[in-house]
GROMACS .gro file of C-alpha atoms in nm:
model
  402
    1MET     CA    1   1.634  -0.761   2.100
    2PRO     CA    2   1.285  -0.560   2.020
    3LYS     CA    3   0.960  -0.741   1.829
    4ARG     CA    4   0.922  -0.695   1.475
    5HIS     CA    5   0.697  -0.393   1.409
    6ALA     CA    6   0.350  -0.407   1.167
    7VAL     CA    7   0.118  -0.100   1.080
    8VAL     CA    8  -0.199  -0.189   0.930
    9ALA     CA    9  -0.321   0.079   0.751
   10GLY     CA   10  -0.763   0.006   0.763
   11ALA     CA   11  -0.973  -0.150   1.063
   12GLY     CA   12  -1.187  -0.325   0.811
   13ILE     CA   13  -1.216  -0.717   0.852
   14GLY     CA   14  -0.878  -0.793   0.666
   15GLY     CA   15  -0.712  -0.503   0.857
   16LEU     CA   16  -0.810  -0.669   1.178
   17THR     CA   17  -0.764  -1.023   1.075
   18ALA     CA   18  -0.426  -0.936   1.009
   19ALA     CA   19  -0.364  -0.766   1.290
   20ILE     CA   20  -0.479  -1.093   1.510
   21ALA     CA   21  -0.274  -1.307   1.274
   22LEU     CA   22   0.074  -1.088   1.329
   23HIS     CA   23  -0.004  -1.068   1.675
   24ARG     CA   24   0.004  -1.429   1.776
   25ARG     CA   25   0.297  -1.486   1.589
   26GLY     CA   26   0.464  -1.253   1.788
   27TRP     CA   27   0.432  -0.917   1.620
   28HIS     CA   28   0.403  -0.607   1.769
   29VAL     CA   29   0.084  -0.430   1.601
   30THR     CA   30  -0.035  -0.084   1.547
   31VAL     CA   31  -0.360  -0.097   1.315
   32CYS     CA   32  -0.387   0.307   1.197
   33GLU     CA   33  -0.771   0.352   1.126
   34ARG     CA   34  -0.888   0.685   0.947
   35ALA     CA   35  -1.253   0.671   1.105
   36PRO     CA   36  -1.317   0.794   1.429
   37GLU     CA   37  -1.465   0.524   1.653
   38PRO     CA   38  -1.574   0.112   1.587
   39PRO     CA   39  -1.843   0.073   1.345
   40THR     CA   40  -2.140   0.075   1.462
   41THR     CA   41  -2.407   0.059   1.147
   42GLY     CA   42  -2.373  -0.109   0.871
   43ALA     CA   43  -2.480  -0.429   0.684
   44GLY     CA   44  -2.392  -0.813   0.755
   45ILE     CA   45  -2.136  -1.003   0.616
   46GLY     CA   46  -2.122  -1.381   0.507
   47LEU     CA   47  -1.872  -1.577   0.617
   48ALA     CA   48  -1.848  -1.917   0.388
   49PRO     CA   49  -1.660  -2.206   0.477
   50ASN     CA   50  -1.286  -2.103   0.339
   51ALA     CA   51  -1.330  -1.789   0.556
   52LEU     CA   52  -1.462  -1.984   0.848
   53ARG     CA   53  -1.174  -2.244   0.844
   54ALA     CA   54  -0.895  -1.936   0.792
   55LEU     CA   55  -1.012  -1.772   1.073
   56ASP     CA   56  -0.994  -2.056   1.291
   57THR     CA   57  -0.664  -2.135   1.222
   58ILE     CA   58  -0.528  -1.767   1.429
   59GLY     CA   59  -0.786  -1.944   1.707
   60ILE     CA   60  -1.101  -1.731   1.644
   61ASP     CA   61  -1.412  -1.896   1.614
   62ALA     CA   62  -1.614  -1.694   1.442
   63ALA     CA   63  -2.007  -1.860   1.551
   64ARG     CA   64  -1.946  -1.802   1.901
   65ALA     CA   65  -1.787  -1.491   1.878
   66ALA     CA   66  -2.043  -1.295   1.638
   67GLY     CA   67  -2.308  -1.532   1.675
   68SER     CA   68  -2.395  -1.930   1.531
   69ALA     CA   69  -2.762  -1.882   1.364
   70VAL     CA   70  -2.751  -2.045   1.029
   71ALA     CA   71  -3.034  -2.053   0.726
   72THR     CA   72  -3.237  -2.329   0.671
   73THR     CA   73  -3.182  -2.336   0.308
   74MET     CA   74  -2.984  -2.145   0.031
   75GLY     CA   75  -3.104  -2.036  -0.345
   76LEU     CA   76  -3.187  -1.874  -0.626
   77ARG     CA   77  -3.532  -1.723  -0.712
   78ARG     CA   78  -3.737  -1.566  -0.994
   79SER     CA   79  -3.937  -1.274  -0.945
   80ASP     CA   80  -4.257  -1.425  -0.926
   81GLY     CA   81  -4.118  -1.638  -0.613
   82GLN     CA   82  -4.000  -2.009  -0.801
   83TRP     CA   83  -3.707  -2.124  -0.683
   84LEU     CA   84  -3.450  -2.170  -1.003
   85ALA     CA   85  -3.211  -2.354  -0.741
   86ARG     CA   86  -3.190  -2.437  -0.380
   87THR     CA   87  -2.938  -2.665  -0.136
   88ASP     CA   88  -3.039  -2.716   0.183
   89THR     CA   89  -2.725  -2.570   0.432
   90ALA     CA   90  -2.736  -2.928   0.592
   91ASP     CA   91  -2.598  -3.039   0.235
   92MET     CA   92  -2.311  -2.785   0.278
   93ALA     CA   93  -2.191  -2.911   0.607
   94ALA     CA   94  -2.149  -3.218   0.499
   95ARG     CA   95  -1.942  -3.172   0.192
   96TYR     CA   96  -1.744  -2.890   0.390
   97GLY     CA   97  -1.763  -2.940   0.703
   98ILE     CA   98  -1.868  -2.640   0.851
   99PRO     CA   99  -2.238  -2.488   0.720
  100PRO     CA  100  -2.181  -2.089   0.588
  101ILE     CA  101  -2.315  -1.813   0.859
  102ALA     CA  102  -2.409  -1.458   0.810
  103VAL     CA  103  -2.326  -1.207   1.053
  104PRO     CA  104  -2.371  -0.792   1.124
  105ARG     CA  105  -2.034  -0.654   1.047
  106PRO     CA  106  -2.014  -0.428   1.360
  107ALA     CA  107  -2.039  -0.787   1.530
  108LEU     CA  108  -1.793  -0.945   1.361
  109SER     CA  109  -1.542  -0.623   1.384
  110ALA     CA  110  -1.612  -0.561   1.774
  111ALA     CA  111  -1.521  -0.936   1.778
  112LEU     CA  112  -1.202  -0.952   1.575
  113ALA     CA  113  -1.111  -0.600   1.773
  114ALA     CA  114  -1.176  -0.752   2.158
  115ALA     CA  115  -0.899  -1.021   2.045
  116LEU     CA  116  -0.647  -0.755   2.015
  117PRO     CA  117  -0.449  -0.543   2.288
  118PRO     CA  118  -0.632  -0.218   2.317
  119GLU     CA  119  -0.385  -0.031   2.264
  120THR     CA  120  -0.324  -0.173   1.883
  121LEU     CA  121  -0.642  -0.010   1.775
  122ARG     CA  122  -0.585   0.431   1.684
  123TYR     CA  123  -0.888   0.545   1.539
  124GLY     CA  124  -0.917   0.845   1.418
  125THR     CA  125  -0.560   0.819   1.249
  126ALA     CA  126  -0.534   0.813   0.883
  127VAL     CA  127  -0.236   0.649   0.696
  128THR     CA  128  -0.111   0.918   0.453
  129GLY     CA  129   0.178   0.799   0.278
  130VAL     CA  130   0.435   0.538   0.346
  131ASP     CA  131   0.870   0.628   0.321
  132ASP     CA  132   1.057   0.333   0.225
  133ALA     CA  133   1.325   0.465   0.020
  134THR     CA  134   1.567   0.285   0.236
  135GLY     CA  135   1.396  -0.008   0.227
  136HIS     CA  136   1.303   0.002   0.610
  137PRO     CA  137   0.912   0.196   0.589
  138THR     CA  138   0.850   0.468   0.786
  139VAL     CA  139   0.494   0.538   0.854
  140ARG     CA  140   0.328   0.862   0.807
  141THR     CA  141  -0.006   0.957   0.963
  142THR     CA  142  -0.242   1.236   1.027
  143VAL     CA  143  -0.223   1.207   1.390
  144GLY     CA  144   0.102   1.159   1.619
  145PRO     CA  145   0.494   1.092   1.489
  146ASP     CA  146   0.580   0.898   1.204
  147LEU     CA  147   0.581   0.516   1.287
  148PRO     CA  148   0.866   0.287   1.175
  149ALA     CA  149   0.765  -0.042   1.053
  150ASP     CA  150   0.965  -0.412   0.949
  151LEU     CA  151   0.616  -0.483   0.767
  152VAL     CA  152   0.347  -0.250   0.632
  153VAL     CA  153  -0.035  -0.419   0.546
  154ALA     CA  154  -0.238  -0.197   0.299
  155ALA     CA  155  -0.566  -0.284   0.423
  156ASP     CA  156  -0.723   0.084   0.304
  157GLY     CA  157  -0.976  -0.065   0.115
  158ILE     CA  158  -1.131  -0.021  -0.236
  159HIS     CA  159  -0.986   0.313  -0.295
  160SER     CA  160  -0.668   0.249  -0.122
  161PRO     CA  161  -0.440   0.524  -0.161
  162LEU     CA  162  -0.152   0.320  -0.094
  163ARG     CA  163  -0.225   0.075  -0.403
  164HIS     CA  164  -0.230   0.427  -0.618
  165ALA     CA  165   0.106   0.580  -0.474
  166TYR     CA  166   0.254   0.233  -0.530
  167PHE     CA  167   0.059   0.096  -0.890
  168PRO     CA  168  -0.003   0.447  -1.085
  169ALA     CA  169   0.019   0.290  -1.422
  170HIS     CA  170  -0.271   0.032  -1.281
  171PRO     CA  171  -0.584   0.139  -1.466
  172GLY     CA  172  -0.722   0.160  -1.098
  173LEU     CA  173  -1.181   0.055  -1.065
  174HIS     CA  174  -1.412  -0.070  -1.298
  175TYR     CA  175  -1.770   0.038  -1.270
  176ILE     CA  176  -1.969  -0.300  -1.270
  177GLY     CA  177  -2.295  -0.124  -1.415
  178GLU     CA  178  -2.497  -0.127  -1.058
  179THR     CA  179  -2.584  -0.002  -0.774
  180ALA     CA  180  -2.612  -0.131  -0.459
  181TRP     CA  181  -2.858  -0.065  -0.122
  182ARG     CA  182  -2.815  -0.251   0.206
  183THR     CA  183  -2.966  -0.262   0.506
  184ILE     CA  184  -3.054  -0.472   0.817
  185VAL     CA  185  -3.407  -0.458   0.960
  186ASP     CA  186  -3.572  -0.698   1.208
  187ALA     CA  187  -3.881  -0.935   1.088
  188PRO     CA  188  -3.923  -1.185   1.299
  189ASP     CA  189  -4.280  -1.219   1.325
  190LEU     CA  190  -4.223  -1.326   0.908
  191ARG     CA  191  -3.997  -1.648   1.003
  192ILE     CA  192  -3.774  -1.679   0.681
  193PRO     CA  193  -3.541  -1.913   0.714
  194ALA     CA  194  -3.390  -1.919   0.392
  195MET     CA  195  -3.098  -1.705   0.255
  196SER     CA  196  -3.226  -1.564  -0.099
  197GLU     CA  197  -3.128  -1.399  -0.374
  198THR     CA  198  -3.399  -1.308  -0.652
  199TRP     CA  199  -3.324  -1.192  -1.020
  200GLY     CA  200  -3.560  -0.994  -1.224
  201ARG     CA  201  -3.445  -0.816  -1.509
  202GLY     CA  202  -3.148  -0.576  -1.461
  203GLU     CA  203  -3.220  -0.613  -1.115
  204ARG     CA  204  -3.168  -0.819  -0.799
  205PHE     CA  205  -3.300  -0.854  -0.428
  206GLY     CA  206  -3.087  -1.056  -0.154
  207VAL     CA  207  -3.248  -1.182   0.196
  208THR     CA  208  -2.970  -1.337   0.439
  209PRO     CA  209  -3.082  -1.399   0.804
  210LEU     CA  210  -2.853  -1.303   1.053
  211SER     CA  211  -2.700  -1.489   1.379
  212ASP     CA  212  -2.809  -1.238   1.596
  213GLY     CA  213  -3.231  -1.325   1.430
  214ARG     CA  214  -3.255  -1.013   1.200
  215LEU     CA  215  -3.229  -0.965   0.881
  216TYR     CA  216  -2.983  -0.843   0.574
  217LEU     CA  217  -3.117  -0.707   0.261
  218TYR     CA  218  -2.925  -0.622  -0.075
  219ALA     CA  219  -3.086  -0.515  -0.351
  220THR     CA  220  -2.881  -0.411  -0.696
  221ALA     CA  221  -3.009  -0.260  -1.023
  222VAL     CA  222  -2.851  -0.159  -1.328
  223VAL     CA  223  -2.798   0.240  -1.372
  224PRO     CA  224  -2.576   0.467  -1.453
  225ALA     CA  225  -2.292   0.551  -1.189
  226GLY     CA  226  -2.394   0.838  -0.939
  227THR     CA  227  -2.785   0.747  -0.974
  228ARG     CA  228  -2.921   0.832  -0.687
  229SER     CA  229  -3.319   0.886  -0.566
  230ALA     CA  230  -3.441   1.135  -0.294
  231ASP     CA  231  -3.538   0.836  -0.095
  232PRO     CA  232  -3.377   0.497  -0.135
  233ARG     CA  233  -3.699   0.392   0.061
  234ALA     CA  234  -3.918   0.466  -0.166
  235GLU     CA  235  -3.685   0.354  -0.422
  236LEU     CA  236  -3.668   0.030  -0.325
  237ARG     CA  237  -4.036  -0.007  -0.292
  238HIS     CA  238  -4.092   0.157  -0.632
  239ARG     CA  239  -3.828  -0.122  -0.800
  240PHE     CA  240  -3.953  -0.399  -0.586
  241GLY     CA  241  -4.274  -0.377  -0.441
  242SER     CA  242  -4.428  -0.626  -0.692
  243TRP     CA  243  -4.195  -0.913  -0.636
  244HIS     CA  244  -4.273  -1.193  -0.448
  245ASP     CA  245  -4.363  -1.253  -0.115
  246PRO     CA  246  -4.159  -1.182   0.173
  247ILE     CA  247  -3.998  -0.911   0.013
  248PRO     CA  248  -4.330  -0.619   0.034
  249ALA     CA  249  -4.350  -0.713   0.377
  250LEU     CA  250  -3.931  -0.660   0.412
  251LEU     CA  251  -4.012  -0.336   0.233
  252ASP     CA  252  -4.250  -0.241   0.518
  253ARG     CA  253  -3.950  -0.293   0.764
  254VAL     CA  254  -3.725  -0.060   0.556
  255GLY     CA  255  -3.994   0.174   0.503
  256ARG     CA  256  -3.958   0.242   0.872
  257LEU     CA  257  -3.627   0.325   0.895
  258GLU     CA  258  -3.431   0.653   0.879
  259PRO     CA  259  -3.326   0.707   0.529
  260ALA     CA  260  -2.936   0.666   0.650
  261GLU     CA  261  -3.001   0.358   0.738
  262VAL     CA  262  -3.031   0.256   0.377
  263LEU     CA  263  -2.704   0.231   0.280
  264GLN     CA  264  -2.603   0.275  -0.146
  265ASN     CA  265  -2.304   0.208  -0.289
  266ASP     CA  266  -2.257   0.156  -0.666
  267LEU     CA  267  -2.067  -0.140  -0.721
  268TYR     CA  268  -1.700  -0.156  -0.869
  269ASP     CA  269  -1.422  -0.387  -0.916
  270LEU     CA  270  -1.087  -0.402  -0.988
  271ALA     CA  271  -1.016  -0.368  -1.383
  272ALA     CA  272  -0.728  -0.579  -1.360
  273PRO     CA  273  -0.505  -0.781  -1.084
  274LEU     CA  274  -0.210  -0.617  -1.001
  275PRO     CA  275   0.122  -0.674  -1.101
  276HIS     CA  276   0.191  -0.839  -0.785
  277LEU     CA  277   0.066  -0.786  -0.386
  278HIS     CA  278   0.366  -0.662  -0.229
  279HIS     CA  279   0.673  -0.394  -0.267
  280GLY     CA  280   0.956  -0.447  -0.087
  281ARG     CA  281   0.789  -0.449   0.283
  282ILE     CA  282   0.469  -0.339   0.184
  283ALA     CA  283   0.183  -0.606   0.151
  284TRP     CA  284  -0.212  -0.556   0.015
  285LEU     CA  285  -0.466  -0.733   0.093
  286GLY     CA  286  -0.879  -0.765   0.080
  287ASP     CA  287  -1.043  -0.508  -0.156
  288ALA     CA  288  -0.721  -0.265  -0.153
  289ALA     CA  289  -0.550  -0.553  -0.362
  290HIS     CA  290  -0.800  -0.728  -0.563
  291ALA     CA  291  -1.150  -0.539  -0.505
  292MET     CA  292  -1.448  -0.757  -0.651
  293ALA     CA  293  -1.776  -0.736  -0.712
  294PRO     CA  294  -2.045  -0.899  -0.404
  295ASN     CA  295  -2.207  -1.150  -0.631
  296LEU     CA  296  -1.982  -1.450  -0.463
  297GLY     CA  297  -1.993  -1.317  -0.130
  298GLN     CA  298  -1.599  -1.351  -0.121
  299GLY     CA  299  -1.450  -1.024  -0.079
  300GLY     CA  300  -1.435  -1.028   0.272
  301CYS     CA  301  -1.324  -1.440   0.297
  302GLN     CA  302  -1.067  -1.348   0.032
  303ALA     CA  303  -0.931  -1.057   0.287
  304ILE     CA  304  -0.961  -1.302   0.563
  305GLU     CA  305  -0.730  -1.565   0.384
  306ASP     CA  306  -0.527  -1.310   0.271
  307ALA     CA  307  -0.463  -1.226   0.631
  308VAL     CA  308  -0.385  -1.568   0.769
  309VAL     CA  309  -0.171  -1.639   0.466
  310LEU     CA  310   0.037  -1.314   0.511
  311ALA     CA  311   0.124  -1.370   0.874
  312HIS     CA  312   0.188  -1.793   0.817
  313LEU     CA  313   0.453  -1.653   0.615
  314VAL     CA  314   0.601  -1.398   0.769
  315PRO     CA  315   0.903  -1.409   1.028
  316ALA     CA  316   0.811  -1.475   1.416
  317GLY     CA  317   0.797  -1.177   1.553
  318ASP     CA  318   1.049  -1.222   1.830
  319ARG     CA  319   1.360  -1.158   1.637
  320THR     CA  320   1.524  -1.459   1.895
  321ASP     CA  321   1.331  -1.704   1.727
  322ARG     CA  322   1.540  -1.905   1.534
  323THR     CA  323   1.285  -2.177   1.503
  324ASP     CA  324   1.096  -1.996   1.233
  325ARG     CA  325   1.196  -2.162   0.887
  326THR     CA  326   1.158  -1.812   0.683
  327ASP     CA  327   1.397  -1.624   0.928
  328SER     CA  328   1.642  -1.911   1.029
  329THR     CA  329   1.910  -1.660   1.014
  330ASP     CA  330   1.743  -1.367   1.182
  331SER     CA  331   1.810  -1.156   0.888
  332THR     CA  332   1.563  -0.861   0.843
  333ASP     CA  333   1.582  -0.916   0.477
  334SER     CA  334   1.339  -1.255   0.552
  335VAL     CA  335   1.025  -1.018   0.520
  336PRO     CA  336   1.048  -0.928   0.158
  337ALA     CA  337   1.128  -1.291   0.071
  338ALA     CA  338   0.744  -1.359   0.272
  339LEU     CA  339   0.616  -1.132   0.119
  340ALA     CA  340   0.710  -1.232  -0.259
  341ALA     CA  341   0.628  -1.563  -0.127
  342TYR     CA  342   0.272  -1.391  -0.027
  343THR     CA  343   0.194  -1.263  -0.369
  344ALA     CA  344   0.305  -1.646  -0.512
  345ALA     CA  345   0.006  -1.758  -0.262
  346ARG     CA  346  -0.289  -1.556  -0.342
  347ARG     CA  347  -0.260  -1.354  -0.644
  348ASP     CA  348  -0.380  -1.578  -0.918
  349ARG     CA  349  -0.659  -1.716  -0.650
  350THR     CA  350  -0.775  -1.401  -0.566
  351ASP     CA  351  -0.792  -1.290  -0.929
  352ALA     CA  352  -0.981  -1.619  -1.042
  353VAL     CA  353  -1.217  -1.505  -0.747
  354ARG     CA  354  -1.294  -1.188  -0.871
  355VAL     CA  355  -1.311  -1.238  -1.260
  356ARG     CA  356  -1.562  -1.515  -1.184
  357ALA     CA  357  -1.755  -1.259  -0.954
  358ARG     CA  358  -1.775  -0.992  -1.221
  359ARG     CA  359  -1.919  -1.309  -1.426
  360ILE     CA  360  -2.185  -1.407  -1.210
  361GLY     CA  361  -2.264  -1.073  -1.164
  362ARG     CA  362  -2.344  -1.005  -1.529
  363LEU     CA  363  -2.581  -1.308  -1.572
  364GLY     CA  364  -2.789  -1.111  -1.298
  365ALA     CA  365  -2.812  -0.800  -1.455
  366LEU     CA  366  -2.942  -0.945  -1.736
  367SER     CA  367  -3.242  -0.723  -1.888
  368ASN     CA  368  -3.293  -0.874  -2.209
  369PRO     CA  369  -3.620  -1.070  -2.181
  370LEU     CA  370  -3.479  -1.341  -2.430
  371ALA     CA  371  -3.167  -1.342  -2.250
  372VAL     CA  372  -3.324  -1.384  -1.886
  373ALA     CA  373  -3.531  -1.681  -2.015
  374ALA     CA  374  -3.222  -1.830  -2.121
  375ARG     CA  375  -3.058  -1.789  -1.818
  376ASP     CA  376  -3.310  -1.880  -1.572
  377LEU     CA  377  -3.395  -2.186  -1.795
  378THR     CA  378  -3.023  -2.292  -1.772
  379VAL     CA  379  -3.014  -2.200  -1.378
  380ARG     CA  380  -3.318  -2.445  -1.321
  381ALA     CA  381  -3.166  -2.753  -1.520
  382THR     CA  382  -2.867  -2.767  -1.350
  383PRO     CA  383  -2.884  -3.021  -1.051
  384ASP     CA  384  -2.855  -2.877  -0.687
  385ARG     CA  385  -2.579  -3.103  -0.665
  386LEU     CA  386  -2.390  -3.001  -0.984
  387ALA     CA  387  -2.423  -2.644  -0.851
  388LEU     CA  388  -2.297  -2.740  -0.508
  389ARG     CA  389  -2.025  -2.886  -0.644
  390GLY     CA  390  -1.956  -2.612  -0.867
  391MET     CA  391  -1.833  -2.390  -0.486
  392ASP     CA  392  -1.558  -2.659  -0.428
  393ASP     CA  393  -1.270  -2.436  -0.553
  394LEU     CA  394  -1.395  -2.173  -0.346
  395PHE     CA  395  -1.514  -2.347  -0.046
  396ASN     CA  396  -1.236  -2.608   0.014
  397GLY     CA  397  -1.015  -2.354  -0.174
  398PHE     CA  398  -0.799  -2.241   0.147
  399ARG     CA  399  -0.479  -2.376   0.218
  400LEU     CA  400  -0.174  -2.269   0.401
  401PRO     CA  401   0.166  -2.202   0.208
  402GLY     CA  402   0.412  -2.567   0.306
   0.00000   0.00000   0.00000
């Protein structure tokens, strides 16, 4: 009998991880991506211990695939440079078994794509809809014939058309009040070993060493949605040029980039949780399922968890395989049941992370001088070991059901 067929809408980190996990479970997989080609530019992505462990369960060593450089310390600073909190990554490795790493997003995408058969990926092919009236989905795309599927994975991003189509009453996205700039620079002469985020008054600036030796920079500011300047490089210098070293020197490097190399996006999260993360044979994951603010660095990490858990729960791809606990009778009805189990396994965890990320962002976005002073004092007064312990539910929270 033919293998079960999964169609994945979207070749982001979550979609590619789902494709790999399903492929290694014996599924035939087709990934449809609206972009005409794989990404070659973009920002960095942090992989926390929970995401690294999830990837390891499907045989992906992210450190080997995309680089293994690790920052020596991580922490929060004030705009004058004073540390509010700081943790050695060695302590994180001792507590969680593995330190976090940060990699260029295109490098991680390329490493994940390389783990799939070449014919799996269809760039320049957007999913326009899913016809599942009969309970057997047919995926419509902008290119080629419709694709029959036993499973559809909606990994189609924060503005997910499939989410809108199947949850029309959901309130959708919520603007969290900030815009963000992101870019990558070369600055080996600055010898920056620390991953840090600096909090000012309604503004933040982050510096993250990447696995390839470059630096991922990001900044946020509280502004109305849609606010744009003629030159993002000049805007960053205006806002952050007087902050502590090495930020001015890093902004000099930013000034040498082309304006298009500085990405700007307003920040949104999901206004409320979805009632469920599946419908029939369709499953939502990543930003399509639970878009969250970037304040915990968990957006991509939770998408990876989603993908691995989803593939673990669905029946094996070989229809003649009678050993799979979720499909011992080889009944195709086991797929919807598995997706219901996926919702049960993932909805509460991902929504808790979404809410927590929003709350952390509100602290970082404070602009009232008294509120900022109280915030900074509270962070400084919190012992580093207690702050690290507060990450246990995130970094130790990944589990495969059953």
